[in-house]
mmCIF file of C-alpha atoms in Angstrom:
data_model
loop_
_atom_site.group_PDB
_atom_site.id
_atom_site.type_symbol
_atom_site.label_atom_id
_atom_site.label_comp_id
_atom_site.label_asym_id
_atom_site.label_seq_id
_atom_site.Cartn_x
_atom_site.Cartn_y
_atom_site.Cartn_z
ATOM 1 C CA MET J 1 -0.200 0.030 0.065
ATOM 2 C CA SER J 2 1.061 3.558 -0.423
ATOM 3 C CA ARG J 3 0.910 6.094 2.135
ATOM 4 C CA PHE J 4 -1.024 8.194 -0.138
ATOM 5 C CA TRP J 5 -4.264 6.069 -0.577
ATOM 6 C CA SER J 6 -7.595 7.556 0.752
ATOM 7 C CA PRO J 7 -8.924 5.058 3.426
ATOM 8 C CA GLY J 8 -10.483 2.039 2.239
ATOM 9 C CA VAL J 9 -8.541 1.943 -0.766
ATOM 10 C CA GLU J 10 -6.385 -0.928 0.619
ATOM 11 C CA ALA J 11 -9.395 -3.232 1.349
ATOM 12 C CA LEU J 12 -10.995 -3.135 -1.822
ATOM 13 C CA VAL J 13 -10.631 -6.596 -3.675
ATOM 14 C CA PRO J 14 -10.566 -5.432 -7.589
ATOM 15 C CA TYR J 15 -12.145 -7.485 -10.075
ATOM 16 C CA THR J 16 -9.993 -9.569 -12.089
ATOM 17 C CA PRO J 17 -10.735 -9.877 -15.820
ATOM 18 C CA GLY J 18 -9.931 -13.091 -18.012
ATOM 19 C CA GLU J 19 -6.338 -13.339 -19.207
ATOM 20 C CA GLN J 20 -5.823 -11.222 -22.488
ATOM 21 C CA PRO J 21 -2.651 -13.042 -24.104
ATOM 22 C CA LYS J 22 -0.604 -11.014 -26.446
ATOM 23 C CA ASP J 23 0.218 -14.740 -28.005
ATOM 24 C CA ARG J 24 -2.493 -14.913 -30.684
ATOM 25 C CA THR J 25 -1.644 -18.467 -31.093
ATOM 26 C CA PHE J 26 -4.148 -19.208 -28.295
ATOM 27 C CA VAL J 27 -7.987 -20.734 -28.876
ATOM 28 C CA LYS J 28 -9.086 -18.065 -26.610
ATOM 29 C CA LEU J 29 -12.343 -19.442 -24.789
ATOM 30 C CA ASN J 30 -11.663 -17.348 -21.566
ATOM 31 C CA THR J 31 -13.588 -14.219 -21.918
ATOM 32 C CA ASN J 32 -16.913 -15.058 -23.710
ATOM 33 C CA GLU J 33 -16.325 -12.727 -26.853
ATOM 34 C CA ASN J 34 -17.738 -13.321 -29.597
ATOM 35 C CA PRO J 35 -15.767 -15.333 -32.280
ATOM 36 C CA TYR J 36 -17.610 -14.222 -35.350
ATOM 37 C CA GLY J 37 -16.716 -10.703 -35.544
ATOM 38 C CA PRO J 38 -18.737 -6.840 -35.876
ATOM 39 C CA SER J 39 -21.680 -6.281 -38.270
ATOM 40 C CA PRO J 40 -19.479 -4.979 -41.444
ATOM 41 C CA ARG J 41 -21.704 -1.825 -41.379
ATOM 42 C CA ALA J 42 -20.313 -0.910 -37.467
ATOM 43 C CA ILE J 43 -16.968 -1.517 -38.911
ATOM 44 C CA GLU J 44 -17.797 1.017 -42.146
ATOM 45 C CA ALA J 45 -19.290 3.306 -39.898
ATOM 46 C CA ILE J 46 -16.611 3.636 -37.086
ATOM 47 C CA ARG J 47 -13.893 4.429 -40.058
ATOM 48 C CA ALA J 48 -16.577 7.292 -41.355
ATOM 49 C CA ALA J 49 -16.456 8.699 -38.010
ATOM 50 C CA THR J 50 -12.969 8.908 -37.993
ATOM 51 C CA GLY J 51 -11.070 12.435 -39.181
ATOM 52 C CA ASP J 52 -11.216 15.883 -38.262
ATOM 53 C CA GLY J 53 -14.707 15.212 -36.069
ATOM 54 C CA LEU J 54 -12.804 13.883 -33.576
ATOM 55 C CA ARG J 55 -11.599 17.170 -32.573
ATOM 56 C CA LEU J 56 -14.918 17.847 -31.032
ATOM 57 C CA TYR J 57 -16.699 16.390 -28.268
ATOM 58 C CA PRO J 58 -19.165 13.512 -28.757
ATOM 59 C CA ASP J 59 -22.887 14.030 -28.231
ATOM 60 C CA PRO J 60 -22.990 13.974 -24.204
ATOM 61 C CA THR J 61 -26.501 12.331 -24.196
ATOM 62 C CA ALA J 62 -26.194 9.839 -27.076
ATOM 63 C CA ALA J 63 -29.347 10.708 -28.470
ATOM 64 C CA ALA J 64 -29.362 8.764 -31.763
ATOM 65 C CA LEU J 65 -28.176 5.803 -29.979
ATOM 66 C CA ARG J 66 -30.844 5.854 -27.100
ATOM 67 C CA ALA J 67 -33.695 6.460 -29.530
ATOM 68 C CA ALA J 68 -32.579 3.285 -31.711
ATOM 69 C CA ILE J 69 -32.409 1.430 -28.638
ATOM 70 C CA GLY J 70 -35.733 2.520 -27.365
ATOM 71 C CA ALA J 71 -37.495 2.218 -30.440
ATOM 72 C CA ARG J 72 -36.607 -1.578 -30.758
ATOM 73 C CA PHE J 73 -38.352 -1.869 -27.462
ATOM 74 C CA GLY J 74 -41.452 0.216 -27.879
ATOM 75 C CA LEU J 75 -39.896 2.891 -25.458
ATOM 76 C CA ASP J 76 -39.077 6.522 -25.898
ATOM 77 C CA ALA J 77 -35.536 7.681 -25.182
ATOM 78 C CA ASP J 78 -36.292 8.867 -21.998
ATOM 79 C CA HIS J 79 -36.269 5.375 -21.050
ATOM 80 C CA VAL J 80 -32.795 4.507 -22.019
ATOM 81 C CA PHE J 81 -29.207 5.025 -20.621
ATOM 82 C CA ALA J 82 -26.288 4.504 -22.450
ATOM 83 C CA GLY J 83 -22.655 4.143 -20.927
ATOM 84 C CA ASN J 84 -19.158 2.820 -21.174
ATOM 85 C CA GLY J 85 -19.788 -0.498 -21.509
ATOM 86 C CA SER J 86 -22.525 -2.352 -19.329
ATOM 87 C CA ASP J 87 -19.966 -2.496 -16.186
ATOM 88 C CA GLU J 88 -20.027 1.341 -16.237
ATOM 89 C CA VAL J 89 -23.733 1.313 -16.448
ATOM 90 C CA LEU J 90 -23.780 -1.455 -13.413
ATOM 91 C CA ALA J 91 -21.384 0.630 -11.710
ATOM 92 C CA HIS J 92 -23.646 3.615 -11.991
ATOM 93 C CA ALA J 93 -26.875 1.652 -10.839
ATOM 94 C CA PHE J 94 -25.009 0.538 -7.734
ATOM 95 C CA HIS J 95 -24.003 3.811 -6.838
ATOM 96 C CA ALA J 96 -27.240 5.398 -7.605
ATOM 97 C CA PHE J 97 -30.068 3.085 -6.155
ATOM 98 C CA PHE J 98 -28.215 0.774 -3.437
ATOM 99 C CA ARG J 99 -26.038 2.947 -1.546
ATOM 100 C CA GLY J 100 -27.537 3.591 2.153
ATOM 101 C CA LYS J 101 -30.296 1.137 1.964
ATOM 102 C CA GLY J 102 -29.344 -1.693 3.902
ATOM 103 C CA GLU J 103 -28.315 -5.165 2.211
ATOM 104 C CA LEU J 104 -28.151 -5.735 -1.434
ATOM 105 C CA LEU J 105 -29.124 -9.484 -2.533
ATOM 106 C CA PHE J 106 -27.809 -11.528 -5.286
ATOM 107 C CA PRO J 107 -27.007 -15.105 -6.107
ATOM 108 C CA ASP J 108 -23.708 -16.562 -4.045
ATOM 109 C CA VAL J 109 -22.569 -18.001 -7.639
ATOM 110 C CA SER J 110 -22.618 -14.792 -10.128
ATOM 111 C CA TYR J 111 -20.820 -11.929 -11.763
ATOM 112 C CA SER J 112 -17.819 -11.551 -9.181
ATOM 113 C CA PHE J 113 -18.093 -7.749 -10.144
ATOM 114 C CA TYR J 114 -21.008 -7.420 -7.912
ATOM 115 C CA PRO J 115 -19.169 -7.892 -4.347
ATOM 116 C CA THR J 116 -16.230 -5.410 -5.881
ATOM 117 C CA TYR J 117 -18.946 -2.575 -6.608
ATOM 118 C CA CYS J 118 -20.472 -3.127 -3.064
ATOM 119 C CA MET J 119 -17.107 -2.794 -1.430
ATOM 120 C CA LEU J 120 -16.242 -0.025 -3.434
ATOM 121 C CA TYR J 121 -19.377 2.074 -2.716
ATOM 122 C CA GLY J 122 -19.712 0.799 0.992
ATOM 123 C CA ILE J 123 -22.701 -1.215 -0.062
ATOM 124 C CA PRO J 124 -23.483 -4.122 2.517
ATOM 125 C CA PHE J 125 -24.628 -7.215 0.757
ATOM 126 C CA ARG J 126 -25.775 -11.000 1.334
ATOM 127 C CA GLN J 127 -24.906 -13.403 -1.250
ATOM 128 C CA VAL J 128 -28.057 -16.002 -1.768
ATOM 129 C CA PRO J 129 -27.458 -19.272 -2.167
ATOM 130 C CA LEU J 130 -27.588 -21.461 -5.366
ATOM 131 C CA ASP J 131 -29.538 -24.524 -5.295
ATOM 132 C CA ALA J 132 -27.432 -27.695 -5.245
ATOM 133 C CA ASP J 133 -28.220 -27.766 -9.211
ATOM 134 C CA PHE J 134 -26.850 -24.156 -9.549
ATOM 135 C CA SER J 135 -30.778 -23.298 -10.350
ATOM 136 C CA LEU J 136 -32.105 -19.936 -8.608
ATOM 137 C CA ASN J 137 -35.138 -20.364 -5.735
ATOM 138 C CA THR J 138 -36.361 -16.771 -6.644
ATOM 139 C CA ALA J 139 -38.589 -16.885 -3.194
ATOM 140 C CA ALA J 140 -35.300 -15.974 -1.594
ATOM 141 C CA LEU J 141 -34.898 -12.727 -2.930
ATOM 142 C CA SER J 142 -37.225 -11.314 -0.579
ATOM 143 C CA GLY J 143 -37.389 -9.017 2.624
ATOM 144 C CA PRO J 144 -35.975 -6.446 3.850
ATOM 145 C CA CYS J 145 -33.070 -4.571 1.403
ATOM 146 C CA ALA J 146 -31.468 -2.450 -0.219
ATOM 147 C CA GLY J 147 -32.372 -3.853 -3.946
ATOM 148 C CA ILE J 148 -31.766 -6.950 -5.899
ATOM 149 C CA VAL J 149 -29.614 -7.718 -8.601
ATOM 150 C CA ILE J 150 -30.287 -10.975 -10.624
ATOM 151 C CA ALA J 151 -27.771 -12.017 -13.566
ATOM 152 C CA ASN J 152 -30.295 -13.168 -16.399
ATOM 153 C CA PRO J 153 -28.744 -15.704 -18.045
ATOM 154 C CA ASN J 154 -26.641 -15.923 -14.771
ATOM 155 C CA ALA J 155 -22.743 -15.982 -15.267
ATOM 156 C CA PRO J 156 -20.684 -18.306 -15.050
ATOM 157 C CA THR J 157 -23.870 -20.820 -14.838
ATOM 158 C CA GLY J 158 -25.363 -19.709 -18.287
ATOM 159 C CA ILE J 159 -28.806 -20.645 -16.602
ATOM 160 C CA ALA J 160 -31.892 -18.547 -17.381
ATOM 161 C CA LEU J 161 -34.802 -17.860 -15.848
ATOM 162 C CA PRO J 162 -38.604 -17.184 -17.324
ATOM 163 C CA PRO J 163 -39.981 -13.286 -17.045
ATOM 164 C CA ALA J 164 -42.562 -14.705 -15.497
ATOM 165 C CA ALA J 165 -40.170 -15.822 -12.598
ATOM 166 C CA ILE J 166 -38.360 -12.600 -12.398
ATOM 167 C CA GLU J 167 -41.359 -10.628 -12.390
ATOM 168 C CA ARG J 168 -42.389 -12.370 -9.216
ATOM 169 C CA VAL J 169 -39.312 -10.850 -7.947
ATOM 170 C CA LEU J 170 -40.530 -7.480 -8.911
ATOM 171 C CA ARG J 171 -43.985 -7.915 -7.087
ATOM 172 C CA ALA J 172 -42.870 -9.054 -4.006
ATOM 173 C CA ASN J 173 -40.331 -6.343 -3.754
ATOM 174 C CA PRO J 174 -41.837 -3.038 -5.127
ATOM 175 C CA ASP J 175 -39.910 -0.419 -2.976
ATOM 176 C CA VAL J 176 -36.314 -1.439 -4.460
ATOM 177 C CA VAL J 177 -34.688 -1.571 -7.515
ATOM 178 C CA VAL J 178 -34.406 -5.258 -9.306
ATOM 179 C CA LEU J 179 -31.572 -4.853 -11.260
ATOM 180 C CA VAL J 180 -31.499 -7.387 -14.143
ATOM 181 C CA ASP J 181 -28.308 -7.792 -15.868
ATOM 182 C CA GLU J 182 -29.040 -9.288 -19.400
ATOM 183 C CA ALA J 183 -25.170 -9.097 -20.693
ATOM 184 C CA TYR J 184 -26.027 -12.803 -22.217
ATOM 185 C CA VAL J 185 -29.959 -12.657 -22.860
ATOM 186 C CA ASP J 186 -29.256 -12.769 -26.991
ATOM 187 C CA PHE J 187 -28.213 -16.353 -27.208
ATOM 188 C CA GLY J 188 -31.841 -18.070 -26.050
ATOM 189 C CA ALA J 189 -33.120 -16.148 -22.915
ATOM 190 C CA ASP J 190 -36.344 -13.845 -22.900
ATOM 191 C CA SER J 191 -35.428 -10.097 -22.370
ATOM 192 C CA MET J 192 -37.157 -8.317 -19.238
ATOM 193 C CA ALA J 193 -37.556 -5.108 -21.615
ATOM 194 C CA PRO J 194 -40.919 -5.512 -22.417
ATOM 195 C CA LEU J 195 -41.879 -5.188 -18.842
ATOM 196 C CA VAL J 196 -39.964 -2.282 -18.522
ATOM 197 C CA ALA J 197 -43.322 -0.026 -19.181
ATOM 198 C CA ARG J 198 -45.505 -1.956 -16.517
ATOM 199 C CA HIS J 199 -42.686 -1.601 -13.126
ATOM 200 C CA ASP J 200 -41.205 1.473 -12.096
ATOM 201 C CA ASN J 201 -38.732 -0.817 -10.200
ATOM 202 C CA LEU J 202 -37.144 -2.802 -12.875
ATOM 203 C CA LEU J 203 -33.918 -1.728 -14.370
ATOM 204 C CA VAL J 204 -32.636 -3.875 -17.323
ATOM 205 C CA VAL J 205 -28.986 -3.754 -18.451
ATOM 206 C CA GLN J 206 -27.629 -5.222 -21.764
ATOM 207 C CA THR J 207 -24.011 -4.763 -23.471
ATOM 208 C CA PHE J 208 -22.817 -4.182 -26.895
ATOM 209 C CA SER J 209 -19.776 -6.506 -26.180
ATOM 210 C CA LYS J 210 -21.444 -10.483 -26.665
ATOM 211 C CA SER J 211 -23.861 -10.597 -29.136
ATOM 212 C CA ARG J 212 -23.124 -7.470 -31.214
ATOM 213 C CA SER J 213 -19.252 -8.478 -31.135
ATOM 214 C CA LEU J 214 -18.140 -5.112 -29.911
ATOM 215 C CA ALA J 215 -16.207 -5.812 -26.669
ATOM 216 C CA GLY J 216 -13.655 -3.419 -28.034
ATOM 217 C CA LEU J 217 -15.767 -0.500 -28.357
ATOM 218 C CA ARG J 218 -17.161 -0.338 -24.419
ATOM 219 C CA VAL J 219 -21.135 0.012 -25.110
ATOM 220 C CA GLY J 220 -23.856 -0.576 -22.811
ATOM 221 C CA PHE J 221 -27.317 0.366 -21.466
ATOM 222 C CA ALA J 222 -29.897 0.311 -19.545
ATOM 223 C CA LEU J 223 -33.955 0.606 -19.738
ATOM 224 C CA GLY J 224 -36.157 1.788 -17.190
ATOM 225 C CA GLN J 225 -38.922 4.158 -16.456
ATOM 226 C CA PRO J 226 -37.451 7.847 -16.454
ATOM 227 C CA ALA J 227 -36.920 8.272 -13.314
ATOM 228 C CA LEU J 228 -34.472 5.540 -12.724
ATOM 229 C CA ILE J 229 -32.842 6.964 -15.917
ATOM 230 C CA GLU J 230 -32.453 10.173 -14.736
ATOM 231 C CA GLY J 231 -30.718 8.758 -11.390
ATOM 232 C CA LEU J 232 -28.349 6.812 -13.544
ATOM 233 C CA THR J 233 -27.802 10.368 -15.878
ATOM 234 C CA ARG J 234 -27.548 12.397 -12.542
ATOM 235 C CA ILE J 235 -24.690 9.989 -11.526
ATOM 236 C CA LYS J 236 -22.890 10.116 -15.175
ATOM 237 C CA ASP J 237 -23.088 13.878 -15.121
ATOM 238 C CA SER J 238 -21.340 14.020 -11.819
ATOM 239 C CA PHE J 239 -18.328 11.568 -13.023
ATOM 240 C CA ASN J 240 -18.279 11.986 -17.100
ATOM 241 C CA SER J 241 -20.582 13.415 -19.197
ATOM 242 C CA TYR J 242 -18.746 11.921 -22.212
ATOM 243 C CA PRO J 243 -18.753 8.179 -21.438
ATOM 244 C CA LEU J 244 -19.145 7.182 -25.052
ATOM 245 C CA ASP J 245 -16.901 8.432 -27.889
ATOM 246 C CA ARG J 246 -17.670 9.414 -31.346
ATOM 247 C CA LEU J 247 -16.192 6.220 -32.772
ATOM 248 C CA ALA J 248 -18.568 4.219 -30.287
ATOM 249 C CA LEU J 249 -21.738 5.854 -31.014
ATOM 250 C CA ALA J 250 -21.493 5.560 -34.652
ATOM 251 C CA GLY J 251 -20.324 1.967 -34.447
ATOM 252 C CA ALA J 252 -22.977 1.090 -31.547
ATOM 253 C CA LEU J 253 -25.848 2.622 -34.004
ATOM 254 C CA ALA J 254 -24.545 0.568 -36.954
ATOM 255 C CA ALA J 255 -24.533 -2.746 -35.548
ATOM 256 C CA TRP J 256 -27.501 -2.363 -33.967
ATOM 257 C CA GLU J 257 -29.557 -1.319 -37.051
ATOM 258 C CA ASP J 258 -27.848 -4.396 -38.448
ATOM 259 C CA THR J 259 -30.507 -7.073 -37.042
ATOM 260 C CA ALA J 260 -29.540 -9.687 -39.830
ATOM 261 C CA TRP J 261 -25.834 -9.860 -38.838
ATOM 262 C CA PHE J 262 -26.944 -10.027 -35.340
ATOM 263 C CA ASP J 263 -29.919 -12.769 -36.014
ATOM 264 C CA GLU J 264 -26.826 -14.549 -38.244
ATOM 265 C CA THR J 265 -24.034 -14.498 -35.609
ATOM 266 C CA ARG J 266 -25.937 -15.098 -32.869
ATOM 267 C CA HIS J 267 -27.826 -18.461 -33.903
ATOM 268 C CA LYS J 268 -24.262 -19.451 -35.381
ATOM 269 C CA VAL J 269 -23.157 -19.416 -31.567
ATOM 270 C CA MET J 270 -26.029 -20.969 -30.476
ATOM 271 C CA ALA J 271 -25.611 -23.791 -32.911
ATOM 272 C CA ASP J 272 -22.205 -24.425 -31.908
ATOM 273 C CA ARG J 273 -23.078 -24.212 -28.421
ATOM 274 C CA ALA J 274 -25.229 -27.372 -28.635
ATOM 275 C CA ARG J 275 -22.591 -29.338 -30.270
ATOM 276 C CA LEU J 276 -19.889 -28.478 -28.097
ATOM 277 C CA THR J 277 -22.028 -29.270 -25.088
ATOM 278 C CA ALA J 278 -22.624 -32.967 -26.641
ATOM 279 C CA GLY J 279 -19.190 -33.022 -27.322
ATOM 280 C CA LEU J 280 -18.526 -32.679 -23.680
ATOM 281 C CA GLN J 281 -21.138 -34.700 -22.425
ATOM 282 C CA ALA J 282 -19.782 -37.412 -24.581
ATOM 283 C CA ARG J 283 -16.668 -37.122 -23.160
ATOM 284 C CA GLY J 284 -18.020 -37.622 -19.477
ATOM 285 C CA PHE J 285 -18.331 -33.800 -18.393
ATOM 286 C CA ALA J 286 -21.298 -32.274 -16.487
ATOM 287 C CA VAL J 287 -22.594 -29.328 -18.588
ATOM 288 C CA LEU J 288 -25.526 -27.172 -17.274
ATOM 289 C CA PRO J 289 -27.929 -26.077 -19.448
ATOM 290 C CA SER J 290 -26.734 -22.708 -20.778
ATOM 291 C CA ALA J 291 -28.603 -19.695 -22.748
ATOM 292 C CA ALA J 292 -25.489 -17.776 -22.694
ATOM 293 C CA ASN J 293 -22.505 -17.672 -25.232
ATOM 294 C CA PHE J 294 -20.482 -20.162 -23.204
ATOM 295 C CA VAL J 295 -21.020 -23.482 -21.017
ATOM 296 C CA PHE J 296 -20.162 -24.027 -17.458
ATOM 297 C CA ALA J 297 -18.672 -27.741 -17.430
ATOM 298 C CA SER J 298 -17.246 -30.105 -14.785
ATOM 299 C CA PRO J 299 -14.843 -32.910 -16.193
ATOM 300 C CA SER J 300 -14.803 -36.357 -15.008
ATOM 301 C CA GLY J 301 -11.834 -38.177 -13.817
ATOM 302 C CA LEU J 302 -9.321 -34.593 -13.761
ATOM 303 C CA GLY J 303 -9.673 -32.078 -11.608
ATOM 304 C CA ALA J 304 -10.857 -28.655 -13.179
ATOM 305 C CA ALA J 305 -7.551 -27.042 -12.441
ATOM 306 C CA GLU J 306 -6.116 -29.726 -13.822
ATOM 307 C CA MET J 307 -8.064 -29.763 -16.967
ATOM 308 C CA LEU J 308 -7.204 -25.750 -17.511
ATOM 309 C CA GLN J 309 -3.764 -26.044 -17.200
ATOM 310 C CA ALA J 310 -3.410 -28.930 -19.668
ATOM 311 C CA LEU J 311 -5.463 -27.098 -21.911
ATOM 312 C CA ARG J 312 -3.532 -24.160 -21.728
ATOM 313 C CA GLU J 313 -0.268 -26.463 -22.463
ATOM 314 C CA ARG J 314 -2.096 -27.240 -25.512
ATOM 315 C CA GLY J 315 -3.094 -23.598 -26.846
ATOM 316 C CA ILE J 316 -6.478 -23.607 -25.399
ATOM 317 C CA LEU J 317 -7.690 -21.461 -22.780
ATOM 318 C CA VAL J 318 -10.756 -21.437 -20.644
ATOM 319 C CA ARG J 319 -11.476 -20.030 -17.603
ATOM 320 C CA HIS J 320 -11.765 -21.269 -13.993
ATOM 321 C CA PHE J 321 -13.205 -19.967 -10.795
ATOM 322 C CA ALA J 322 -11.248 -21.935 -8.057
ATOM 323 C CA LYS J 323 -12.917 -20.550 -4.854
ATOM 324 C CA GLY J 324 -15.938 -22.308 -3.322
ATOM 325 C CA ARG J 325 -18.507 -24.082 -5.277
ATOM 326 C CA THR J 326 -17.414 -23.958 -8.350
ATOM 327 C CA ARG J 327 -13.938 -25.276 -7.796
ATOM 328 C CA ASP J 328 -14.723 -28.250 -10.255
ATOM 329 C CA TRP J 329 -16.177 -26.342 -12.836
ATOM 330 C CA LEU J 330 -14.842 -24.558 -16.163
ATOM 331 C CA ARG J 331 -16.677 -21.819 -18.014
ATOM 332 C CA ILE J 332 -15.783 -22.310 -21.547
ATOM 333 C CA SER J 333 -16.928 -19.670 -24.265
ATOM 334 C CA ILE J 334 -18.427 -20.735 -27.310
ATOM 335 C CA GLY J 335 -15.667 -20.281 -30.107
ATOM 336 C CA THR J 336 -15.732 -21.176 -33.812
ATOM 337 C CA ALA J 337 -16.825 -24.354 -35.041
ATOM 338 C CA ASP J 338 -13.051 -25.098 -35.618
ATOM 339 C CA ASP J 339 -12.441 -23.769 -31.757
ATOM 340 C CA CYS J 340 -14.705 -26.014 -30.544
ATOM 341 C CA ASP J 341 -13.408 -28.979 -32.495
ATOM 342 C CA ARG J 342 -10.248 -27.994 -31.166
ATOM 343 C CA LEU J 343 -11.130 -28.029 -27.578
ATOM 344 C CA LEU J 344 -12.320 -31.175 -27.616
ATOM 345 C CA ALA J 345 -9.762 -32.724 -29.819
ATOM 346 C CA GLY J 346 -7.420 -31.203 -26.821
ATOM 347 C CA ILE J 347 -9.520 -32.970 -24.409
ATOM 348 C CA ASP J 348 -9.016 -36.037 -26.260
ATOM 349 C CA ALA J 349 -5.321 -36.150 -25.981
ATOM 350 C CA ILE J 350 -5.468 -35.013 -22.232
ATOM 351 C CA THR J 351 -7.642 -37.951 -21.456
ATOM 352 C CA ALA J 352 -5.616 -40.341 -23.330
ATOM 353 C CA ALA J 353 -2.147 -39.715 -21.716
#
C-alpha cells in the first residue's frame, strides 16, 4: 500500500478480468467474446466517423443511439441510458440505487463484479445460495433489502430464468430496484425489456460486447422508467459527461440497426453451443443448461484446475473460478466450430495421455 492512498483503498478486492494473452496462437475461450466479429456496417461507420470530427466532443446524451435502442423495445429515449460498457452502467446503478439502504441481495454464484461494486461504494450485501444444481430459487430474494441484482442468464452458470419468475420478484419487492443484468440474453433467454413499462422498479442492463461483437468498443445500456434513467444520468454527469466517444456511438448505432448480422451470428453461436455441449457430455463432462455464449462444465476423471492447465499447455484458454462451489467447474466460451473442435481434440489428447 501507499501512504498516499485514501482510507478504504487497501481493503478493496478488485475484479480480475480474464486473461488477454499477447500470443495470438491461443484458442481463446476464456472471456466470452463473440468469435464471429462485428457487423461490417459497424466497421464502416467507425471508419466514417474518423477524421476532423474527432477534435469535437461526442454527443453527451447519446441521443441517436438511445432513440434507436428505445424504438426496438417500444420505449421513448427517456427510458434508455447509455454508458461505457455495461460494467460502467452497472457501477452507476449500484451508486444511484443501492447505497445507504441496507443489504443488497444477489446469488452467491454470479458475476464476480457485484461484490466489488459493493465494496467500492460501501454497500453491505447478502449472497443468496443457489440450489445444489445451481438454479436460483427466486423466493429467497425477498425481505427488507436495498435492492436485488439478477444476472439472467446467470454468469458463470449460463442458466436462465423465465420472465414470470423475475416478475414475481418485482412484485414481491415493489419498493426497491430489481436490476436484471442481461449481458448474455440474446443467446437464448427472454429479455425483461417488455416489462419495463409495467414496473417502475425494474432496471434492465444490456451490452454490445457479446451478441454484437463489440467488446473492444465498450458500449452498454440500461432500460427503465424515466425516474431511474434520470438517477443514472445524474451519476454519469457527476463523473464523466462523455462516456461514449464518437467512434463508439457510430459503431454501436450501425451494429444495432444491422439486425440481419446480429441474428446470423448469434444463431451460429447457439448452434455451436449445442454441438459443444453434446461433445463435452460424450466425454463425461457434466454441463449445465446454458442460454449464454458459454457453457459451465465439470470434467470427469481430472480436476478442473488440472484440466485448465493441461488445455493451456495445448494452446487453449478457458476460465476457472477456483473458489468455493465452482472449484470443480470450467467456464468455456463458445468459439467458432473449428475452435470447438480443437477444444474437444485437446480434451481427448489429455485424457488419452
